[in-house]
Amino acid sequence: MRKLLLLSSIVLLTASTSIARQNAGVVLTREQVDAIVQPLVDDGNAQSIVVGIIDSSGTHVYGYGKIAKEIDRAPDGKTVFEIGGLTTPLTG
């Protein structure tokens, strides 16, 4: 099971970098990013998401959701996320 999860993670990582290369030069507007990400937060699939985009005009960081259920503040580029549960299958 652990090997399958590791293999799946490697395939997804490889595919995502390939897709990024194919879309190099495509610039998303804030409205396009909002349309993709905001429904994930609104539907409860994620409590908070931070999206960073680097293009020819600079760096853009967009935060969605709340940093904690009891704190009504959107995350930003300096928000630290706990991902320990996701890395356990990879690190043992």
Short mmCIF file of C-alpha atoms in Angstrom, two decimals:
data_model
loop_
_atom_site.label_atom_id
_atom_site.label_comp_id
_atom_site.label_asym_id
_atom_site.label_seq_id
_atom_site.Cartn_x
_atom_site.Cartn_y
_atom_site.Cartn_z
CA MET A 1 0.00 0.00 0.00
CA ARG A 2 2.81 2.39 0.91
CA LYS A 3 4.60 1.71 -2.37
CA LEU A 4 1.39 2.35 -4.32
CA LEU A 5 0.89 5.67 -2.55
CA LEU A 6 4.49 6.67 -3.18
CA LEU A 7 4.21 5.73 -6.86
CA SER A 8 0.94 7.64 -7.18
CA SER A 9 2.52 10.72 -5.61
CA ILE A 10 5.48 10.58 -7.97
CA VAL A 11 3.20 10.23 -10.99
CA LEU A 12 1.07 13.21 -9.88
CA LEU A 13 4.14 15.35 -9.25
CA THR A 14 5.58 14.47 -12.64
CA ALA A 15 2.29 15.14 -14.40
CA SER A 16 1.82 18.49 -12.66
CA THR A 17 5.26 19.73 -13.71
CA SER A 18 4.60 18.58 -17.26
CA ILE A 19 1.32 20.48 -17.33
CA ALA A 20 3.06 23.56 -15.93
CA ARG A 21 5.62 23.44 -18.75
CA GLN A 22 2.88 23.08 -21.37
CA ASN A 23 1.09 26.13 -19.97
CA ALA A 24 4.21 28.28 -19.68
CA GLY A 25 3.43 31.77 -20.83
CA VAL A 26 -0.29 31.51 -20.03
CA VAL A 27 -1.21 34.20 -17.52
CA LEU A 28 -4.27 33.74 -15.34
CA THR A 29 -6.15 36.80 -14.14
CA ARG A 30 -7.24 37.18 -10.52
CA GLU A 31 -10.81 36.51 -11.63
CA GLN A 32 -9.80 33.23 -13.29
CA VAL A 33 -7.92 32.09 -10.20
CA ASP A 34 -10.92 33.08 -8.03
CA ALA A 35 -13.24 31.03 -10.26
CA ILE A 36 -11.05 27.95 -9.86
CA VAL A 37 -10.14 28.17 -6.17
CA GLN A 38 -13.04 29.87 -4.36
CA PRO A 39 -15.52 27.00 -5.00
CA LEU A 40 -13.10 24.60 -3.26
CA VAL A 41 -13.29 26.71 -0.10
CA ASP A 42 -17.01 27.46 -0.42
CA ASP A 43 -17.86 23.75 -0.81
CA GLY A 44 -15.85 22.86 2.29
CA ASN A 45 -13.18 20.89 0.41
CA ALA A 46 -10.49 23.11 1.94
CA GLN A 47 -10.41 25.46 4.90
CA SER A 48 -7.78 27.68 3.33
CA ILE A 49 -5.72 27.83 0.15
CA VAL A 50 -2.88 30.08 -0.94
CA VAL A 51 -2.07 30.43 -4.64
CA GLY A 52 1.20 31.96 -5.80
CA ILE A 53 1.76 33.03 -9.39
CA ILE A 54 5.01 34.31 -10.84
CA ASP A 55 4.83 35.97 -14.24
CA SER A 56 6.57 38.72 -16.18
CA SER A 57 4.83 41.42 -14.14
CA GLY A 58 5.98 40.01 -10.79
CA THR A 59 4.73 37.79 -8.00
CA HIS A 60 1.06 37.53 -7.08
CA VAL A 61 -0.21 35.78 -3.93
CA TYR A 62 -3.92 35.14 -3.36
CA GLY A 63 -5.39 33.76 -0.13
CA TYR A 64 -8.77 32.05 0.22
CA GLY A 65 -10.74 30.88 3.25
CA LYS A 66 -9.70 31.37 6.88
CA ILE A 67 -6.43 30.48 8.61
CA ALA A 68 -8.43 28.81 11.41
CA LYS A 69 -12.08 28.18 12.14
CA GLU A 70 -12.02 30.69 14.98
CA ILE A 71 -9.85 33.29 13.19
CA ASP A 72 -11.58 35.19 10.40
CA ARG A 73 -8.44 36.09 8.43
CA ALA A 74 -7.46 34.87 4.97
CA PRO A 75 -4.10 33.12 4.60
CA ASP A 76 -1.26 34.87 2.80
CA GLY A 77 2.17 34.06 1.43
CA LYS A 78 3.61 33.79 4.94
CA THR A 79 1.00 31.37 6.28
CA VAL A 80 2.47 28.10 7.54
CA PHE A 81 0.38 25.02 6.75
CA GLU A 82 0.63 21.73 8.62
CA ILE A 83 1.06 18.92 6.11
CA GLY A 84 2.33 16.17 8.41
CA GLY A 85 -0.57 13.84 7.63
CA LEU A 86 0.20 13.97 3.91
CA THR A 87 3.91 13.30 4.24
CA THR A 88 3.70 10.33 6.62
CA PRO A 89 3.23 7.74 3.84
CA LEU A 90 6.29 9.13 2.08
CA THR A 91 8.58 9.46 5.09
CA GLY A 92 7.42 6.47 7.13
#
